[in-house]
XYZ file of C-alpha atoms in Angstrom:
157
model
C 63.406 -21.765 0.766
C 64.989 -20.682 3.967
C 67.002 -23.076 6.267
C 67.483 -22.256 9.897
C 68.920 -24.413 12.620
C 68.331 -23.441 16.305
C 68.533 -25.380 19.669
C 67.583 -24.981 23.117
C 68.992 -26.537 26.432
C 66.737 -26.522 29.562
C 67.882 -27.651 32.978
C 65.566 -30.098 34.511
C 64.539 -30.124 38.232
C 66.503 -32.410 40.525
C 63.456 -34.446 41.266
C 63.196 -35.744 37.694
C 65.052 -38.794 36.776
C 66.607 -39.355 33.243
C 64.416 -42.485 32.928
C 61.285 -40.575 33.643
C 61.998 -37.871 30.982
C 63.011 -40.506 28.462
C 59.828 -42.372 29.141
C 57.780 -39.247 28.504
C 59.682 -38.512 25.304
C 58.930 -42.055 24.139
C 55.241 -41.588 24.902
C 54.332 -40.019 21.521
C 50.675 -39.281 22.419
C 51.775 -37.539 25.666
C 54.356 -35.477 23.871
C 51.849 -34.458 21.310
C 49.293 -33.579 24.072
C 51.881 -31.383 25.826
C 52.162 -29.189 22.705
C 49.641 -26.257 23.331
C 49.046 -25.751 19.695
C 47.713 -29.188 18.930
C 43.939 -29.654 19.067
C 43.604 -33.032 17.459
C 45.787 -36.014 16.446
C 45.489 -39.555 15.371
C 47.789 -42.184 14.052
C 48.004 -42.603 10.415
C 49.854 -44.475 7.654
C 53.097 -42.927 6.298
C 52.656 -41.161 3.041
C 53.561 -43.067 -0.195
C 56.426 -40.725 -0.724
C 57.916 -41.029 2.834
C 61.715 -41.417 2.862
C 62.665 -45.075 3.272
C 64.388 -44.350 6.716
C 61.058 -42.797 7.891
C 58.587 -45.275 6.491
C 58.980 -47.544 9.500
C 58.432 -44.805 12.125
C 55.183 -44.069 13.935
C 53.171 -41.452 11.951
C 50.377 -39.100 13.072
C 48.141 -36.610 11.485
C 47.916 -33.547 13.704
C 45.751 -30.443 13.685
C 47.125 -27.168 15.125
C 45.244 -24.063 16.102
C 47.459 -21.090 14.734
C 47.091 -17.417 15.636
C 48.272 -15.339 12.726
C 47.223 -12.001 14.163
C 46.389 -11.957 17.805
C 42.795 -11.154 18.521
C 42.002 -10.916 14.786
C 43.045 -13.757 12.662
C 43.480 -17.463 13.542
C 43.021 -20.793 11.816
C 43.739 -24.439 11.728
C 46.415 -26.422 9.929
C 46.658 -30.183 9.414
C 49.952 -31.902 8.850
C 51.697 -35.197 9.236
C 54.694 -36.071 11.380
C 56.862 -39.052 11.989
C 58.109 -40.089 15.339
C 60.985 -42.307 16.368
C 62.067 -43.030 19.886
C 65.828 -43.013 20.364
C 67.867 -44.397 23.284
C 68.100 -40.941 24.797
C 65.046 -39.203 23.489
C 62.846 -38.667 20.451
C 63.231 -37.611 16.740
C 60.273 -36.054 14.907
C 59.936 -34.940 11.336
C 57.012 -32.546 10.536
C 55.592 -32.164 7.029
C 53.341 -29.050 7.164
C 51.490 -27.089 4.395
C 53.375 -24.618 2.160
C 56.534 -26.829 2.216
C 57.297 -26.248 5.887
C 59.592 -28.975 6.990
C 60.744 -29.261 10.712
C 62.930 -31.841 12.081
C 63.368 -32.141 15.967
C 65.683 -34.084 17.995
C 65.020 -34.250 21.757
C 67.741 -35.828 24.130
C 68.517 -35.888 27.768
C 72.088 -35.525 29.072
C 73.698 -35.179 32.488
C 75.305 -31.871 31.727
C 74.884 -29.258 28.967
C 76.792 -30.193 25.793
C 80.225 -28.652 25.863
C 80.213 -27.861 29.484
C 82.685 -29.133 32.066
C 82.101 -32.049 34.460
C 81.221 -29.582 37.392
C 77.808 -28.756 35.834
C 75.645 -31.383 37.550
C 72.026 -32.175 36.882
C 69.887 -33.139 33.884
C 69.347 -31.159 30.760
C 66.799 -31.402 27.981
C 68.216 -30.602 24.607
C 66.216 -29.855 21.478
C 67.712 -29.409 18.130
C 65.680 -27.917 15.357
C 66.097 -27.942 11.606
C 63.541 -25.739 9.898
C 63.122 -25.392 6.200
C 60.282 -23.055 5.047
C 59.464 -20.649 2.214
C 61.058 -17.187 2.360
C 59.137 -14.798 4.540
C 57.621 -17.379 6.867
C 60.760 -18.304 8.859
C 60.085 -15.815 11.605
C 56.529 -16.753 12.130
C 57.201 -20.562 12.126
C 60.213 -20.334 14.362
C 58.415 -18.160 16.869
C 55.434 -20.622 16.916
C 57.896 -23.546 17.368
C 59.835 -21.848 20.124
C 56.751 -20.756 22.159
C 54.885 -24.018 21.860
C 57.902 -26.110 22.719
C 58.937 -23.900 25.810
C 55.455 -24.626 27.141
C 55.800 -28.394 26.223
C 59.164 -28.479 28.044
C 57.682 -26.775 31.084
C 54.960 -29.376 31.255
C 57.368 -32.302 30.696
C 59.489 -31.128 33.765
C 56.468 -31.261 36.134
């Protein structure tokens, strides 16, 4: 298994308030619908083997349309994910086929982490923790980054 951590920080337009973005992050259905890969989702019960700290979260079963080779090979994957609203954002944990495990944490801050006070404005930060079989990391990470950049652009509108 490979273990990769990566993050992104996106400046938000001045017309967007912190409360508005947090509201959107807390609206799990809206967040799911902003992801361009998702073609279907519905609430579900947590799996019997869900970790104790995730059993009380909100769970969804999702279906994504995945392009393996552009123009030649595509398919669908179904997976479960837990969602937990936090004071400044959202935590998700995706349990996908082939042992793909993705934890995301979204948060809103008034400046980029580690930056000085003179950087004003709001920023959306996404922390990703990806665990997947060897040889699949590039494909999975590329799909996460592409779909989430579209999601973030849609959120900022």
